[in-house]
CSV table of C-alpha atoms and ligand atoms in Angstrom, one decimal:
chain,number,residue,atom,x,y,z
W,1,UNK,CA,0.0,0.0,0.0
W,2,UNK,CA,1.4,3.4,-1.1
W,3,UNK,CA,1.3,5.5,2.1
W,4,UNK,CA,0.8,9.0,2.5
W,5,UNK,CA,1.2,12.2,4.6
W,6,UNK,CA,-0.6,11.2,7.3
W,7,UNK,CA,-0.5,11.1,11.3
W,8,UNK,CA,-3.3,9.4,12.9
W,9,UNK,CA,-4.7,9.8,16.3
W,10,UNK,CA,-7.0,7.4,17.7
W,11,UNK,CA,-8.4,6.9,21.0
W,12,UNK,CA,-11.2,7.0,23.6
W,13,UNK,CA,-13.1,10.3,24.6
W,14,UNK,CA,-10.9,12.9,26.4
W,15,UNK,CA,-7.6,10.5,25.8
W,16,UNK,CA,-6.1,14.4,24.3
W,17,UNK,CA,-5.6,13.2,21.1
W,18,UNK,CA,-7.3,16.8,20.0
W,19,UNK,CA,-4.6,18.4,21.9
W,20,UNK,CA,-1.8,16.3,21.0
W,21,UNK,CA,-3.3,17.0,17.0
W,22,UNK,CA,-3.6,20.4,17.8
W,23,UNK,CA,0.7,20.7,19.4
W,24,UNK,CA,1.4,18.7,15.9
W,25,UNK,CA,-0.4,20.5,13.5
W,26,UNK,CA,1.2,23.9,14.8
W,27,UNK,CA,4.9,22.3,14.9
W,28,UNK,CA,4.8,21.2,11.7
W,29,UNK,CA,2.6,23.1,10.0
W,30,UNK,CA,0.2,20.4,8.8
W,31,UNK,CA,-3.7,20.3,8.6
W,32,UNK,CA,-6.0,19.2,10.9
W,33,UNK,CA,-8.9,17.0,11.3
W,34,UNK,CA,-10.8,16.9,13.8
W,35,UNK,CA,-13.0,13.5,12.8
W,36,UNK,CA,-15.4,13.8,16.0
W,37,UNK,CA,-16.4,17.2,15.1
W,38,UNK,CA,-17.8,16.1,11.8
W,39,UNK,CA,-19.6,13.5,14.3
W,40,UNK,CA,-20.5,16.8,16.2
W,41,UNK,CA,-21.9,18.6,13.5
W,42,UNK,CA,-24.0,16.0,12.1
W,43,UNK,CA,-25.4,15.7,15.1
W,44,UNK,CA,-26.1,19.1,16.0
W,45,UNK,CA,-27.8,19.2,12.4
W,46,UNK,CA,-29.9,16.3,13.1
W,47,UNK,CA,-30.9,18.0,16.2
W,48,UNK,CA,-32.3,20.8,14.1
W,49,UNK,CA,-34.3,17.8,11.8
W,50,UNK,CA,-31.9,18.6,8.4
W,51,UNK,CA,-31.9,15.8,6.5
W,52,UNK,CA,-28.5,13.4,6.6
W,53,UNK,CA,-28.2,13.6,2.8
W,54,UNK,CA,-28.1,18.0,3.2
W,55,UNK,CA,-26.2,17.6,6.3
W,56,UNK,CA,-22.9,16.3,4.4
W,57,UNK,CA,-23.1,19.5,2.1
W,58,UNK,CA,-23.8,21.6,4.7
W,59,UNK,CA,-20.6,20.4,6.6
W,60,UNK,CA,-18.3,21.2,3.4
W,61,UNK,CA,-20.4,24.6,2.6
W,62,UNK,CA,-21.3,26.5,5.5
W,63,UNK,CA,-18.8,24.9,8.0
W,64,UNK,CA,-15.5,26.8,8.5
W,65,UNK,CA,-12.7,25.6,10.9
W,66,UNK,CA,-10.2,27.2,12.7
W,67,UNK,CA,-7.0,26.4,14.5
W,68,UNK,CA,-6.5,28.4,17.8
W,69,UNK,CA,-3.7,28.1,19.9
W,70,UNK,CA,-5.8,26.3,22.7
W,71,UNK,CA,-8.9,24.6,20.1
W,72,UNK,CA,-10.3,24.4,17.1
W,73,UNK,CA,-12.9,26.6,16.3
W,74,UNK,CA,-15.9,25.7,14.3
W,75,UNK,CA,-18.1,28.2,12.4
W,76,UNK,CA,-21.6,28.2,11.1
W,77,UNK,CA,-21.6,30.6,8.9
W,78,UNK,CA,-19.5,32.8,10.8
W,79,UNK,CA,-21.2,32.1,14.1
W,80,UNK,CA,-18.8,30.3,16.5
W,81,UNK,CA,-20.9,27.1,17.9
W,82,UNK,CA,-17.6,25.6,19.1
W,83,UNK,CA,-19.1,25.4,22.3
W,84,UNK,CA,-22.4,23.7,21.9
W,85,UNK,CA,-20.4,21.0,19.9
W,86,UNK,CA,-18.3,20.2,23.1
W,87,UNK,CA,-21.8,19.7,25.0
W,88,UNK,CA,-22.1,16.2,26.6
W,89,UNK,CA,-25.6,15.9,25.2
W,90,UNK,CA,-24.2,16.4,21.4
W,91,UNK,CA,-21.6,14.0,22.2
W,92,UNK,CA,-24.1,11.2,23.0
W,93,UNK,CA,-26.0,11.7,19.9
W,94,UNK,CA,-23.1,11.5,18.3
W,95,UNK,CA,-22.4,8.7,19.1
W,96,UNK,CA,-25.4,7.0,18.6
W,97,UNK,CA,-25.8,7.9,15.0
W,98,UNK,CA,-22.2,6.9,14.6
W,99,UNK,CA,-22.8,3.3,14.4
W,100,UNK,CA,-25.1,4.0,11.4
W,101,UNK,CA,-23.4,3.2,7.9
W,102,UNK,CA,-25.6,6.0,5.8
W,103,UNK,CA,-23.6,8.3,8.0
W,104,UNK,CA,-20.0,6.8,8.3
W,105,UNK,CA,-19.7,6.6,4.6
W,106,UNK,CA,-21.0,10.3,4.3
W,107,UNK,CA,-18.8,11.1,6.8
W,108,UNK,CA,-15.9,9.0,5.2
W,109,UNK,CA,-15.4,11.1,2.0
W,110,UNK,CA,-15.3,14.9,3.6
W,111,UNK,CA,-13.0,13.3,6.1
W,112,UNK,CA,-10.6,11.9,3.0
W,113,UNK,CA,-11.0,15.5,1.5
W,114,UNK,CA,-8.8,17.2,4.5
W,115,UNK,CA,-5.9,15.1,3.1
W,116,UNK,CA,-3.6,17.6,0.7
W,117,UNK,CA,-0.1,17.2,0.2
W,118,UNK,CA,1.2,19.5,2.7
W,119,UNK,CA,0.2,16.6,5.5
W,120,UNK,CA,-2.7,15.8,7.5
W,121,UNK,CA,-2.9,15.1,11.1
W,122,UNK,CA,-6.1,13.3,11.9
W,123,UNK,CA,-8.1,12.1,15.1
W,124,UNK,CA,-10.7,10.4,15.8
W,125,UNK,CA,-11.5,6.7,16.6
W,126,UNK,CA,-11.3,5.0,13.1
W,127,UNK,CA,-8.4,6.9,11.4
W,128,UNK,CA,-6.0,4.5,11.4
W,129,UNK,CA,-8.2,1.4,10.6
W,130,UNK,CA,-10.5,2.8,8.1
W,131,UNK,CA,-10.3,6.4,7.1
W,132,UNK,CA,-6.2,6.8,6.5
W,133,UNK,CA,-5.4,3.2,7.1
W,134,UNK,CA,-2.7,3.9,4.5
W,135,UNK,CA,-1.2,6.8,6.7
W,136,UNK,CA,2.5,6.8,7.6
W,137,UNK,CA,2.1,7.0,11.1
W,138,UNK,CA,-0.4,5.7,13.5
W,139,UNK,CA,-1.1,6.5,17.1
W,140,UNK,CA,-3.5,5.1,19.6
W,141,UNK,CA,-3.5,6.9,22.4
W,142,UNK,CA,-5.2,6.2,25.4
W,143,UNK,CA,-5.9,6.6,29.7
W,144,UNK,CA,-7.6,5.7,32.2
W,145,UNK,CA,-11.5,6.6,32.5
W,146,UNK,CA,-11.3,8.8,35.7
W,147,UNK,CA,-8.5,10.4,34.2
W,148,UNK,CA,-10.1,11.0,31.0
W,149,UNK,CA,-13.0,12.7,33.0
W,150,UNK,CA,-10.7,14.5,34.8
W,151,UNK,CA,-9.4,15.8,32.0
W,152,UNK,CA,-12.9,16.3,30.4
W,153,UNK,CA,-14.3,18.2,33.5
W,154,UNK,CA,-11.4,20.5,33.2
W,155,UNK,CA,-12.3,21.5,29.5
W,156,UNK,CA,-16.0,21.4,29.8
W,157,UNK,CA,-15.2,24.1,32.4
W,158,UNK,CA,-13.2,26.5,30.5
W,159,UNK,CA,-16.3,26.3,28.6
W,160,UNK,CA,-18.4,27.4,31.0
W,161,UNK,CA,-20.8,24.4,30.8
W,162,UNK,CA,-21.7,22.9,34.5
W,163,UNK,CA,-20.6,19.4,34.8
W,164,UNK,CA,-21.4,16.5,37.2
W,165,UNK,CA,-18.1,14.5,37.7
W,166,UNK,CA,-19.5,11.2,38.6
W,167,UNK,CA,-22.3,11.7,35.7
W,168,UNK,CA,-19.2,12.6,33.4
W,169,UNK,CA,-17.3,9.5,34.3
W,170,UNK,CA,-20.6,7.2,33.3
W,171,UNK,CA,-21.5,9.2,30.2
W,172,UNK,CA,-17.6,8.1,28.9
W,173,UNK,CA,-17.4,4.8,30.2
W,174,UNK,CA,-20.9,4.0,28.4
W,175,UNK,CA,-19.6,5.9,24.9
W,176,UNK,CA,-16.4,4.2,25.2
W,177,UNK,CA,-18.3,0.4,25.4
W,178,UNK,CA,-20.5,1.6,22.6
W,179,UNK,CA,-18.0,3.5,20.6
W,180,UNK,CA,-15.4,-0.4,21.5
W,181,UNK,CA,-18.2,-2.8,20.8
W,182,UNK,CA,-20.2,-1.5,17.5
W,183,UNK,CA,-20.0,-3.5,14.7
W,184,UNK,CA,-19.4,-0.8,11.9
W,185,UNK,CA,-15.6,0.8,11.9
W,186,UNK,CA,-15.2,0.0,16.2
W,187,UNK,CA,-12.7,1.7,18.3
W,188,UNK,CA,-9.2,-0.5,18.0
W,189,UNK,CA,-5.7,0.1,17.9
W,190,UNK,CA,-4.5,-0.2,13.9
W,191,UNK,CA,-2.1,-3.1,14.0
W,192,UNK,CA,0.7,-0.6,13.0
W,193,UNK,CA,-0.2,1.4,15.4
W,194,UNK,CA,2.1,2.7,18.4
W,195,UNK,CA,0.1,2.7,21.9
W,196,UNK,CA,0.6,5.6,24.3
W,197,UNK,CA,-0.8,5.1,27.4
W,198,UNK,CA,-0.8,9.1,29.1
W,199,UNK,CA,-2.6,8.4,32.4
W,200,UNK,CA,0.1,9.3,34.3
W,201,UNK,CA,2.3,11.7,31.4
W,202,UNK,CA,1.5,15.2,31.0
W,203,UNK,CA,0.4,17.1,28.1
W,204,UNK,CA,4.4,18.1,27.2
W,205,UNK,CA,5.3,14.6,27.5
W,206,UNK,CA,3.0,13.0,25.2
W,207,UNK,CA,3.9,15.6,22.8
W,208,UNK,CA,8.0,14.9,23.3
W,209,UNK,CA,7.1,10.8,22.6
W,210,UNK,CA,4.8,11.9,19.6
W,211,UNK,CA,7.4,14.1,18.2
W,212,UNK,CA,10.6,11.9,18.4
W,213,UNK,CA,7.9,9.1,16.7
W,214,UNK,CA,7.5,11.9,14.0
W,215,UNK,CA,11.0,12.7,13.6
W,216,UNK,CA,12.1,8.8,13.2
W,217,UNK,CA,8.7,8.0,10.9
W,218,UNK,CA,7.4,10.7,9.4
W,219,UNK,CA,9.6,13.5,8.3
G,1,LIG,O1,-14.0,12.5,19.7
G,1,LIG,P1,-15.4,13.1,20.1
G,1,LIG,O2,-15.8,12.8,21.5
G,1,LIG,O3,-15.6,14.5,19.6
G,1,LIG,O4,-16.4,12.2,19.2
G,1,LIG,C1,-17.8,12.2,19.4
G,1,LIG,C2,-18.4,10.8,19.0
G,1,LIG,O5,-18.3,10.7,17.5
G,1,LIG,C3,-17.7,9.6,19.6
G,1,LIG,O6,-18.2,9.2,20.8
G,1,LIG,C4,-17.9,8.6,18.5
G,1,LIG,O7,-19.1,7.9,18.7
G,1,LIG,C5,-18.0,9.3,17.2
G,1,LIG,N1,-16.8,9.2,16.4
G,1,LIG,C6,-16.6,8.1,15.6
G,1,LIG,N2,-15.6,8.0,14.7
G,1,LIG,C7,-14.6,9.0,14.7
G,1,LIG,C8,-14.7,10.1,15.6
G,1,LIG,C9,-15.8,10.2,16.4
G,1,LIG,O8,-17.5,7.2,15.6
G,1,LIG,N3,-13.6,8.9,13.9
């Protein structure tokens, strides 16, 4: 298989892999994809009873994103709705119309279309073993559940949104055992995949591993 310019990042909710994409894209100046965003979006349109088949143009016409120092921010036609994307109750839905086909494969060619030739750092749960499975290198990277709500309490936070911490910690577990056990495109290490485990590494750390896998794979 021919590979190309391609960093993947999968993992379970709040593992960081939207931070460690973020660190990469800005060091080395490569896009970004944010796959569960699209995930977002489509269910924030469905919300709003659009139709799946306008939702997938809708995504590549009026959707506009933007890398920030600290996230990526998503406009709506110039409105930022960043923040109701990052809402829990988005994140379930989500999920749920994840495991349907109609909308992985809708999903599967915008996410292709990030890919140009300048490079491509993608995350998500499925990059490595579906979307960019030809993509030169291939992270998994993962932590424990209470740290991942830890981590997603912090964020949820920032973003002014109340949180319940032992609500937060089921919400993940139960996405994870979805997100692990669907049939369709399930959450699973690639086999070429390297597996960071970051429960007890900080943010700096994971980036230092990432970049000295970059350096030796990638560049
Ligand atoms: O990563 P994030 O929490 O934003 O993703 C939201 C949901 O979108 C996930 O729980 C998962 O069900 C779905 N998703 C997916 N495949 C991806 C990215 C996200 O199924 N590549």
């Amino acid at each position: 298989m021919k590979k190309i310019n391609v960093i993947t990042i999968d993992g379970p909710s709040a593992s960081g892999k939207g931070a460690l994409a973020r660190q990469i894209a800005s060091k080395f100046s490569i896009n970004i994809l944010d796959s569960g965003v699209l995930y977002r979006l489509f269910a924030y349109f469905d919300n709003l009873a659009i139709a799946h088949s306008e939702i997938a143009k809708k995504i590549q016409q009026e959707i506009n994103f933007n890398l920030k120092i600290d996230r990526l921010q998503i406009l709506n036609n110039e409105k930022d709705i960043t923040s109701q994307l990052r809402s829990e109750d988005i994140a379930k839905t989500a999920s749920k119309l994840s495991s349907k086909k109609e909308v992985r494969s809708l999903l599967f060619n915008i996410q292709r279309s990030f890919y140009t030739s300048k490079g491509l750092v993608a995350d998500g749960r499925d990059m490595g073993t579906v979307v960019f499975k030809d993509a030169k290198l291939k992270i998994f990277l993962t932590a424990s559940p209470e740290i991942r709500a830890k981590r997603r309490y912090i964020e949820l936070q920032n973003l002014g949104q109340e949180v319940n911490m032992p609500a937060l910690i089921a919400d993940i577990e139960s996405r994870d055992l979805k997100d692990s056990s669907r049939e369709l495109s399930p959450l699973l290490p690639a086999d070429d995949a390297t597996i960071i485990d970051s429960s007890d590494m900080s943010l700096e750390e994971v980036f230092s591993f990432a970049e000295n896998l970059i350096k030796k794979e990638f560049i």
